[in-house]
Amino acid sequence: MSLKTILILIPLLPLVAAAVAGLLRNQVGRAGSHWVTILGVAVSFFLSAWILYQQMYEGLGVQNISVYTWMVSDGIRFEVGFLIDHLSTLMMCVVTFVSLMVHIYTIGYMADDPGYQRFFSYIALFTFSMLMLVMSNNFLQLFFGWEAVGLVSYLLIGFWFNRESAIYAGLKAFLVNRVGDFGFLLGIAAVLYCFGSLDYAEVFAGAPDVAGKTVSIIPGAEWQWITVICICLFIGAMGKSAQAPLHVWLPDSMEGPTPISALIHAATMVTAGIFMVSRMSPLFELSDAALSFVMLIGAVTAFFMGLVGIVQNDIKRVIAYSTLSQLGYMTVALGVSAYSAAIFHLMTHAFFKALLFLGAGSVIIALHHQQDMRFMGGLRKQMPVTWITAWVGTLALIGFPFFSGFYSKDAIIEAVHASTRWGAGVAYWAVLLGVIVTAFYSFRLLYLTFHGQPRYTVDVGAGDHPPDGVLQHAPHESPWVVTVPLVLLALPSIVIGYFTIGPVLFGGWLSDSITVLPQNDVLAVVSEHFHGPTAMATHALQTAPFWLMLGGFALATFIYQFRPAIADTLQQRFPRLHALLENKFYVDELYQKLFISRTVDIGNGLWKNADAGFIDGVLVNGSARLMGNLAARIRVWQSGYLFHYAFAMIIGLIGIIAIWVMAK
């Protein structure tokens, strides 16, 4: 089998599986739906792993393969093609592995859901869309994958369409991403205008020639074309990767089933923006202004979204705000030209964040879909596997030494500290203080969920819809289809950072994919102090991030294990601060007042005046009334007597003859 065939099969298999599970669901049945999608994604994963093996041990170089030319217009080629290098291969392996775990997990989580087959079809289609995005070798295919993941996310977030909240969340995600996608489309249009091509290789080769060109967007102000392109492209990334102020859709995406929350937040949609900026590093490196913009946006997101996570009571929403914060860390890394560190954190984050979401889903199953942590507690005895894996995910998230998240997060903090770019000082303090915030809300989640005394009661006669805090049956460990993915995700959450930090960050693994100018290479500065993963972990005991992490741990332990009343006291003493965090800095309310309400008012006005008033009232009904009146007047001339019509014909002929004679 040729390499080209293998590359075609990797995204095609999930697509075919999605079509079979969705369109032929009556023929294949429930079991057939999950078997065909799991097999399709599993084969895609093994083929991706085979390509990774070829790159690591067989010397497979960069492969830029054109598959199909859709159109050629004025010398511009619109085609489907694949760019296979270390960056795309890493993303392919991460996407397919996490997706495979989610597929297996879904068998247990969605077992009783009437939309079982439809859900499997959607998540397989989601996997296909993300693979097309990361494997693309041109902007056209990138945009296709970009929009496809947005469309499928809308379907999955609003999967339970009988819920008003799910409909609203899906629509919100769709509309907010359209704002970012408009900027993204403008960026692609600017690329086509400046470079005359949509092919990555041609664009990147021509980037130095465009670097000096300017455009006057505002009269009297000259902008570099490369800066305009990069900022527009990053606006697209702000939507997909949920960076402030386009972050508001991500917490609401928790309305979808937990498996899709794991897939969106860990390996697919939200990582698309991080991947795209890394892929476009030859362009971003030529604009310091764009990189400073990226860095500051990431810093705001990393710190402030973590603060919001402190006051959340929904277990999935806490993890969602954690995702926002960690995406901010990745974005900051992009802004200081530490693209490899961003991708490295993307990889480690994919494993432990998927683990945390699926662990939360296991708890939700056990508590009969209760998501409020105020009605949990004491679950470590009933759910030992979920508890242990939750601890693994938490330690990776907070950056505890030797766990995967430690190596990637610490590398980002050190890279920001080494940067001299404008705004790097603010970004450094944001990511540094974010460490204590992350540790606090992470252990708060652990303690409220698994430790202490149970804050629920078991009442067998409670009925099908018991109130909060009341269960029909005592909680117990989830079935193996749920716990096995947890264990398989826990393993890389522990070890993958230790074994990959050297080659990925300091060994030039991504040098065939990422361009960094010598003056911007902060990782080269960090590498001077890197003496292996073991030395890095032991040295961390003397660094500020470690002690800040311990501070967050100690504070959460003291409050939620020994003095839980302190939390209520602080809430009462600082009501405005609590309200500010609980209402997510009132960003949603601001958007509601500035944009949504006015847009609705404009829509209602257009409907009442333009549609109902003018089109229906004047054009449609008005023309009907006119024709009715005209017909009523003409009707008197239609007597039905033959001699009346003969007389009219004679008069007409006489008139015609008279006109003809007079014309002569």
XYZ file of C-alpha atoms in Angstrom:
664
model
C 0.000 0.000 0.000
C 1.441 3.358 -1.039
C 1.939 6.264 1.355
C -0.617 8.321 -0.586
C -3.249 5.606 -0.121
C -2.521 5.400 3.602
C -2.860 9.152 3.965
C -6.203 9.104 2.160
C -7.449 6.267 4.377
C -6.652 8.058 7.655
C -9.397 10.721 7.318
C -11.583 8.652 4.971
C -12.180 5.758 7.376
C -13.870 7.902 10.064
C -15.921 9.590 7.317
C -17.141 6.261 5.925
C -17.829 5.017 9.450
C -19.861 8.172 10.184
C -21.891 7.667 6.993
C -22.583 4.015 7.807
C -23.552 4.712 11.422
C -25.749 7.638 10.458
C -27.326 6.734 7.126
C -27.481 2.957 7.542
C -28.384 2.902 11.225
C -31.454 0.746 10.663
C -29.395 -1.827 8.798
C -26.397 -2.025 11.175
C -28.223 -1.531 14.483
C -26.873 -0.018 17.715
C -23.997 -2.456 18.097
C -23.052 -2.086 14.440
C -22.902 1.702 14.813
C -20.341 1.647 17.593
C -18.336 -1.202 16.081
C -17.965 0.420 12.662
C -17.005 3.837 14.081
C -14.585 2.398 16.648
C -12.915 0.237 13.996
C -12.679 3.167 11.587
C -11.056 5.458 14.170
C -8.843 2.637 15.509
C -7.433 1.880 12.063
C -6.857 5.615 11.527
C -4.936 5.738 14.803
C -2.742 2.749 13.941
C -2.012 4.154 10.477
C -1.080 7.513 12.072
C 1.149 5.686 14.551
C 2.769 3.819 11.641
C 3.610 7.116 9.946
C 5.062 8.367 13.236
C 7.201 5.219 13.418
C 8.408 5.792 9.860
C 9.413 9.342 10.751
C 11.213 8.328 13.942
C 13.064 5.215 12.783
C 12.876 4.944 8.975
C 13.815 8.468 8.009
C 10.518 9.470 6.413
C 10.878 13.130 5.543
C 8.362 15.850 4.850
C 5.682 14.710 2.405
C 3.701 17.326 0.464
C 1.211 15.302 -1.587
C -1.469 16.621 -3.917
C -4.472 14.306 -4.014
C -7.032 16.068 -6.171
C -7.156 19.355 -8.049
C -10.612 20.776 -7.692
C -10.165 23.848 -9.880
C -7.556 26.087 -11.502
C -8.560 29.723 -11.869
C -6.226 32.382 -13.209
C -3.243 30.242 -12.293
C -4.450 29.644 -8.722
C -4.851 25.988 -7.794
C -7.662 24.845 -5.526
C -6.825 21.332 -4.434
C -7.027 18.640 -1.793
C -3.629 17.665 -0.496
C -1.704 16.489 2.545
C 1.340 17.963 4.263
C 2.874 15.292 6.452
C 5.626 16.432 8.771
C 6.317 15.979 12.470
C 3.705 18.558 13.476
C 0.842 17.053 11.486
C 1.789 13.497 12.483
C 1.819 14.408 16.171
C -1.616 15.998 15.816
C -2.950 13.010 13.881
C -1.856 10.604 16.626
C -3.283 12.767 19.404
C -6.614 13.339 17.636
C -7.172 9.695 16.694
C -6.078 8.280 20.075
C -8.247 10.595 22.164
C -11.128 10.099 19.730
C -10.740 6.316 20.023
C -10.917 6.539 23.829
C -14.008 8.731 23.587
C -15.665 6.275 21.169
C -15.120 3.351 23.560
C -16.241 5.423 26.537
C -19.428 6.452 24.719
C -20.678 2.841 24.681
C -21.131 3.049 28.444
C -22.065 6.698 28.824
C -24.729 6.840 26.086
C -26.031 3.290 26.545
C -29.600 4.369 27.324
C -29.776 7.388 25.046
C -32.239 7.205 22.116
C -29.740 9.122 19.927
C -27.020 6.497 20.427
C -26.318 5.845 16.733
C -26.603 9.495 15.764
C -24.013 10.396 18.399
C -21.502 7.859 17.096
C -22.011 9.201 13.603
C -21.367 12.760 14.768
C -18.172 12.038 16.721
C -16.702 10.020 13.848
C -17.523 12.924 11.517
C -15.876 15.257 14.030
C -12.711 13.161 13.876
C -12.727 13.290 10.062
C -13.096 17.078 10.096
C -10.194 17.572 12.484
C -7.958 15.215 10.505
C -8.653 17.126 7.298
C -7.685 20.314 9.124
C -4.362 19.111 10.537
C -3.312 17.200 7.405
C -4.022 20.011 4.924
C -1.302 21.513 2.751
C -3.265 24.561 1.643
C -5.537 27.249 3.037
C -8.624 26.054 1.151
C -8.569 22.627 2.770
C -7.673 24.208 6.088
C -10.793 26.370 5.843
C -12.904 23.324 4.951
C -11.741 21.445 8.033
C -12.055 24.616 10.093
C -15.704 25.096 9.176
C -16.485 21.391 9.354
C -15.408 21.124 12.999
C -17.521 24.197 13.718
C -20.577 22.652 12.079
C -20.240 19.289 13.830
C -19.606 21.002 17.177
C -22.940 22.790 16.718
C -24.645 19.439 16.159
C -22.951 17.856 19.176
C -23.345 20.718 21.661
C -27.038 20.851 20.812
C -27.301 17.053 20.661
C -30.084 16.946 23.250
C -32.227 19.285 21.197
C -35.252 18.830 23.455
C -33.488 21.002 26.026
C -33.794 24.744 25.643
C -30.362 25.257 27.206
C -28.711 22.891 24.703
C -30.318 24.690 21.750
C -29.082 28.020 23.100
C -25.556 26.683 23.754
C -25.248 25.218 20.258
C -26.451 28.432 18.651
C -24.114 30.476 20.849
C -21.112 28.352 19.872
C -22.038 28.615 16.201
C -22.514 32.392 16.197
C -19.443 33.257 18.283
C -17.300 31.095 16.035
C -18.753 32.839 12.998
C -17.334 36.092 14.345
C -13.878 34.558 14.549
C -14.286 32.776 11.231
C -15.061 36.058 9.489
C -11.649 37.335 10.551
C -10.102 34.032 9.524
C -11.673 34.283 6.075
C -10.401 37.845 5.699
C -6.927 36.578 6.589
C -7.085 33.873 3.910
C -8.340 36.439 1.390
C -5.401 38.692 2.294
C -3.038 35.757 1.809
C -4.482 35.113 -1.639
C -4.229 38.810 -2.527
C -0.615 39.209 -1.369
C 0.825 35.851 -2.423
C -1.394 34.806 -5.321
C -1.525 31.270 -3.931
C -3.223 29.208 -1.244
C -0.497 26.574 -1.033
C 1.441 26.569 2.241
C 4.837 26.000 0.605
C 4.422 28.858 -1.863
C 3.062 31.250 0.757
C 5.789 30.513 3.288
C 8.494 30.808 0.617
C 7.179 34.222 -0.394
C 6.677 35.559 3.139
C 9.977 37.514 3.357
C 9.084 39.381 0.166
C 5.736 40.485 1.583
C 7.137 41.465 4.980
C 7.983 45.002 3.883
C 4.732 45.779 2.064
C 2.222 48.089 3.732
C -1.443 48.951 3.384
C -3.400 51.988 4.555
C -6.444 50.575 6.344
C -7.105 53.842 8.154
C -6.137 57.027 6.303
C -2.794 58.216 7.586
C -1.858 54.921 9.251
C 0.288 52.390 7.458
C 0.024 48.719 8.426
C 2.298 45.923 7.337
C 0.423 43.414 5.225
C 1.984 40.559 7.189
C 0.645 42.024 10.452
C -2.839 42.382 8.995
C -2.765 38.785 7.749
C -1.546 37.393 11.071
C -4.042 39.316 13.210
C -6.943 38.279 10.969
C -5.856 34.649 11.091
C -5.499 34.833 14.868
C -9.010 36.255 15.233
C -10.132 32.948 13.741
C -8.004 31.161 16.324
C -9.591 33.271 19.086
C -12.972 31.840 18.110
C -11.956 28.195 17.707
C -9.578 28.114 20.677
C -11.920 30.209 22.838
C -9.646 33.130 23.667
C -11.046 36.239 25.298
C -13.264 37.941 24.307
C -14.531 35.129 22.040
C -14.424 32.560 24.863
C -18.035 32.740 25.947
C -19.201 29.711 23.958
C -16.910 27.144 25.549
C -18.415 26.912 29.074
C -21.902 26.641 27.586
C -20.734 23.753 25.391
C -21.072 21.633 28.563
C -24.723 21.219 27.582
C -23.588 18.506 25.199
C -22.964 14.939 26.386
C -19.761 14.486 28.395
C -17.908 12.454 25.711
C -18.133 15.319 23.261
C -17.042 17.737 25.969
C -13.889 15.644 26.284
C -13.364 15.521 22.527
C -13.932 19.254 21.947
C -11.866 20.388 24.923
C -8.991 17.952 24.621
C -8.012 17.096 21.076
C -10.193 18.613 18.404
C -11.907 21.955 18.041
C -10.192 24.093 20.673
C -6.746 22.924 19.622
C -7.359 23.955 16.004
C -6.385 27.571 16.654
C -3.172 26.610 18.465
C -2.231 24.252 15.634
C -3.035 26.848 12.972
C -0.857 29.565 14.490
C 1.996 27.066 14.902
C 1.621 26.014 11.284
C 1.674 29.677 10.246
C 4.847 30.397 12.230
C 6.737 31.514 9.061
C 4.200 34.349 8.815
C 3.834 35.231 12.500
C 7.592 35.393 12.998
C 7.694 38.386 10.670
C 5.328 40.484 12.803
C 6.270 41.382 16.381
C 3.063 43.379 16.725
C 0.917 40.355 15.898
C 2.873 38.156 18.321
C 2.493 40.690 21.151
C -1.236 40.783 20.456
C -1.386 36.978 20.593
C 0.598 36.884 23.831
C -1.531 39.442 25.693
C -4.799 37.827 24.623
C -3.480 34.501 25.924
C -2.336 36.061 29.210
C -5.770 37.573 29.885
C -7.455 34.264 29.130
C -5.022 32.164 31.194
C -5.419 34.153 34.391
C -8.944 35.536 34.425
C -10.694 32.417 33.162
C -8.942 30.433 35.877
C -10.377 32.832 38.457
C -13.893 32.136 37.194
C -13.306 28.404 37.656
C -12.847 28.938 41.407
C -16.537 29.698 42.040
C -18.156 27.186 39.675
C -20.217 24.379 41.224
C -20.940 22.350 38.082
C -18.174 19.741 37.822
C -17.980 20.011 34.036
C -17.886 23.799 34.088
C -14.910 23.818 36.441
C -13.016 21.653 33.950
C -14.260 23.838 31.084
C -12.780 26.976 32.655
C -9.631 24.988 33.265
C -9.524 24.343 29.518
C -9.882 28.063 28.831
C -7.004 28.803 31.184
C -4.724 26.141 29.691
C -5.511 27.308 26.179
C -4.383 30.718 27.377
C -1.051 29.195 28.402
C -0.653 27.730 24.907
C -1.519 31.059 23.310
C 1.022 32.884 25.461
C 3.643 30.378 24.309
C 2.734 31.149 20.712
C 3.104 34.863 21.402
C 6.683 34.493 22.668
C 7.605 32.341 19.639
C 7.727 29.163 21.750
C 5.568 27.297 19.232
C 7.069 23.924 20.155
C 6.166 24.517 23.814
C 2.577 25.353 22.795
C 2.279 22.149 20.768
C 3.936 20.176 23.563
C 1.410 21.505 26.084
C -1.365 20.849 23.561
C -0.304 17.192 23.463
C 0.020 16.665 27.207
C -3.145 18.665 27.868
C -5.095 16.493 25.426
C -4.466 13.396 27.532
C -5.044 14.731 31.029
C -7.951 16.980 30.069
C -9.726 14.112 28.269
C -9.041 12.057 31.396
C -10.596 14.690 33.665
C -13.691 15.119 31.508
C -14.277 11.395 31.148
C -13.710 10.998 34.894
C -16.322 13.684 35.506
C -18.653 11.757 33.193
C -18.059 8.603 35.228
C -19.113 10.503 38.358
C -22.172 11.881 36.566
C -23.208 8.349 35.561
C -22.827 7.128 39.137
C -24.890 10.026 40.504
C -27.651 9.644 37.917
C -26.643 12.737 35.962
C -26.120 14.991 38.952
C -23.412 17.569 38.061
C -23.498 19.897 41.077
C -20.473 19.251 43.296
C -22.400 20.538 46.322
C -24.345 17.267 46.226
C -21.375 14.942 45.886
C -18.636 13.912 48.314
C -17.157 10.681 49.635
C -17.094 8.931 46.239
C -13.522 7.611 46.548
C -14.759 4.504 48.353
C -17.480 3.664 45.838
C -15.462 4.637 42.738
C -11.778 3.804 43.361
C -10.700 3.646 39.688
C -12.348 6.953 38.831
C -10.864 8.491 41.994
C -7.298 7.384 41.273
C -7.433 8.482 37.626
C -8.946 11.819 38.698
C -5.955 12.341 40.973
C -3.613 11.528 38.086
C -5.363 14.048 35.828
C -5.339 16.679 38.561
C -1.635 16.285 39.316
C -0.886 16.566 35.603
C -3.075 19.654 35.304
C -1.497 21.537 38.212
C 1.996 20.738 36.964
C 3.214 18.421 39.727
C 6.821 17.340 39.042
C 7.297 14.246 36.868
C 3.719 14.366 35.570
C 3.201 15.307 31.919
C 1.605 18.689 32.578
C 4.570 19.774 34.677
C 7.045 19.589 31.804
C 4.887 21.439 29.291
C 3.540 24.126 31.641
C 6.910 24.789 33.280
C 8.537 25.100 29.859
C 5.969 27.733 28.871
C 6.534 29.748 32.059
C 10.302 29.649 31.550
C 9.952 30.624 27.885
C 7.795 33.632 28.771
C 10.291 34.625 31.461
C 13.103 34.503 28.880
C 11.211 36.606 26.324
C 11.978 40.279 25.763
C 8.950 40.912 23.561
C 6.712 43.866 24.409
C 4.164 42.745 27.002
C 6.146 39.689 28.123
C 6.361 40.983 31.706
C 2.573 41.127 32.054
C 2.223 37.718 30.435
C 4.789 36.214 32.807
C 2.940 37.315 35.914
C -0.357 36.110 34.422
C 0.920 32.578 33.760
C 2.835 32.518 37.055
C -0.148 33.515 39.201
C -2.310 31.200 37.132
C -0.436 28.299 38.753
C -1.889 28.939 42.228
C -5.349 29.504 40.749
C -5.171 26.219 38.818
C -4.085 24.270 41.891
C -6.850 25.787 44.008
C -9.810 25.026 41.741
C -8.413 21.593 40.805
C -8.160 20.391 44.393
C -11.456 22.055 45.236
C -13.026 19.819 42.593
C -11.286 16.730 43.940
C -12.258 17.366 47.553
C -15.866 18.295 46.878
C -16.348 15.267 44.608
C -14.392 12.417 46.142
C -13.479 13.327 49.724
C -15.294 14.209 52.914
C -18.739 12.986 53.799
C -21.432 12.282 51.179
C -23.731 15.249 50.664
C -26.446 13.173 49.028
C -29.054 10.756 50.277
C -30.277 7.480 48.792
C -34.046 7.065 48.530
C -35.236 4.065 46.517
C -38.726 5.531 46.298
C -37.671 8.959 45.093
C -39.176 8.472 41.608
C -37.735 9.014 38.164
C -36.897 12.689 38.712
C -35.678 13.099 42.305
C -34.606 16.521 43.629
C -30.954 17.544 43.819
C -29.026 15.552 46.378
C -31.365 12.550 46.305
C -30.424 9.316 44.483
C -32.535 6.278 43.712
C -29.560 3.936 44.065
C -26.212 4.119 45.822
C -23.352 5.157 43.518
C -20.912 2.525 42.284
C -17.957 2.235 39.934
C -18.666 2.640 36.235
C -18.517 -0.338 33.812
C -15.288 -1.367 32.087
C -16.079 0.490 28.857
C -15.855 3.653 30.958
C -12.938 2.791 33.257
C -10.628 1.284 30.596
C -10.370 4.585 28.640
C -9.678 6.328 31.956
C -6.744 4.022 32.669
C -5.410 4.268 29.101
C -5.528 8.083 29.277
C -3.958 8.137 32.742
C -0.802 6.402 31.521
C 0.302 9.116 29.026
C -0.845 11.755 31.531
C 1.914 10.441 33.789
C 4.803 9.517 31.489
C 4.514 11.163 28.064
C 5.963 14.477 29.200
C 9.019 12.804 30.739
C 9.891 10.876 27.581
C 9.099 13.517 24.960
C 10.242 16.861 26.370
C 13.801 16.399 25.150
C 13.107 15.702 21.469
C 10.002 17.893 21.111
C 11.309 21.040 22.823
C 15.070 20.874 22.612
C 15.847 18.149 20.075
C 14.514 19.862 16.977
C 11.643 17.417 16.472
C 9.377 20.159 15.105
C 12.062 22.040 13.198
C 10.711 20.736 9.875
C 7.326 22.273 10.664
C 7.958 25.412 12.706
C 10.038 28.462 11.833
C 11.594 30.600 14.585
C 13.901 33.515 13.891
C 17.167 33.400 15.877
C 16.395 36.614 17.772
C 13.013 35.168 18.886
C 14.222 31.701 19.922
C 13.396 31.755 23.646
C 13.508 27.964 23.846
C 17.195 28.136 22.937
C 17.685 30.200 26.104
C 15.628 27.733 28.153
C 17.593 24.792 26.732
C 20.772 26.145 28.318
C 19.324 25.198 31.705
C 17.837 21.868 30.627
C 19.792 18.832 31.780
C 17.214 16.105 31.311
C 13.661 15.512 32.547
C 14.760 14.158 35.935
C 16.969 17.149 36.671
C 14.198 19.490 35.533
C 11.700 17.894 37.922
C 14.059 17.949 40.917
C 15.153 21.525 40.225
C 11.489 22.551 40.133
C 11.347 22.095 43.925
C 13.300 25.366 44.172
C 11.225 27.396 41.710
C 8.322 29.809 42.177
C 5.752 27.785 40.148
C 6.211 24.774 42.436
C 5.699 26.753 45.629
C 2.736 28.595 44.151
C 1.244 25.230 43.228
C 1.806 24.021 46.803
C 0.188 27.216 48.040
C -2.946 26.551 45.989
C -3.002 22.958 47.202
C -2.581 23.984 50.854
C -5.275 26.653 50.620
C -7.799 24.304 48.983
C -6.972 21.545 51.488
C -7.360 23.838 54.490
C -10.699 25.229 53.329
C -12.420 22.193 51.865
C -11.014 19.513 54.149
C -10.785 21.255 57.523
C -12.676 24.580 57.458
C -15.435 24.398 54.810
C -17.310 27.249 56.510
C -14.558 29.629 55.383
C -15.805 29.416 51.789
C -19.253 30.699 52.806
C -17.694 33.354 55.021
C -15.542 34.678 52.179
C -18.547 34.711 49.871
C -20.538 36.791 52.392
C -17.630 39.111 53.130
C -16.801 39.795 49.481
C -20.193 39.584 47.747
C -19.255 41.867 44.846
C -16.104 39.918 44.031
C -18.024 36.646 44.220
C -20.784 38.039 42.018
C -18.164 39.271 39.537
C -16.623 35.803 39.251
C -19.925 33.944 39.365
C -21.220 36.097 36.517
C -18.002 35.558 34.516
C -17.022 39.235 34.611
C -20.439 40.037 33.065
C -19.119 39.464 29.564
C -22.232 37.527 28.524
C -24.459 40.275 29.873
C -22.416 42.883 28.023
C -22.765 40.979 24.752
C -26.470 40.520 25.446
C -26.969 44.258 25.873
C -24.663 45.536 23.141
C -25.189 43.015 20.386
C -27.883 40.417 20.947
C -30.703 42.623 22.230
C -30.116 45.275 19.566
C -29.808 42.641 16.867
C -33.089 41.105 18.007
C -34.718 44.543 18.017
C -33.453 45.211 14.500
C -34.695 41.792 13.400
C -38.120 42.370 14.933
C -38.283 45.808 13.307
C -37.387 44.420 9.906
C -39.899 41.618 10.340
C -42.753 43.929 11.338
C -42.046 46.772 8.923
C -40.224 45.226 5.980
C -41.596 41.692 5.885
C -45.054 41.917 7.398
C -45.654 45.587 6.610
C -44.140 46.220 3.186
C -43.681 42.800 1.527
C -46.798 41.094 2.896
C -48.934 44.199 3.369
C -48.028 46.260 0.299
C -46.509 43.972 -2.294
C -48.381 40.715 -1.747
C -51.694 41.724 -0.214
C -51.643 45.130 -1.933
C -51.200 43.633 -5.392
C -53.922 41.104 -4.615
C -56.324 43.890 -3.635
C -55.384 45.917 -6.756
C -56.054 43.005 -9.047
C -59.315 42.298 -7.221
C -60.535 45.863 -7.686
C -59.406 45.873 -11.314
C -61.179 42.598 -11.930
C -64.350 43.918 -10.327
C -64.400 46.824 -12.765
C -63.534 44.781 -15.829
C -66.064 42.108 -14.920
C -68.975 44.242 -16.206
C -67.577 44.007 -19.725
C -67.703 40.213 -19.565
C -71.467 39.682 -20.225
C -71.255 36.213 -21.751
C -73.410 37.180 -24.825
C -71.873 36.310 -28.220
C -73.251 39.369 -30.012
C -71.583 41.654 -27.412
C -68.194 40.083 -28.193
C -68.871 40.217 -32.000
C -69.768 43.868 -31.688
C -66.527 44.548 -29.735
C -64.516 42.752 -32.430
C -66.119 44.798 -35.198
C -65.446 48.045 -33.326
C -61.830 46.932 -32.834
C -61.348 46.109 -36.521
C -62.805 49.443 -37.529
C -60.419 51.164 -35.179
C -57.386 49.288 -36.510
C -58.346 50.026 -40.149
C -58.885 53.672 -39.329
C -55.439 53.959 -37.725
C -53.861 52.190 -40.715
C -55.558 54.522 -43.251
C -54.580 57.607 -41.318
C -51.012 56.412 -41.154
C -50.956 56.101 -45.003
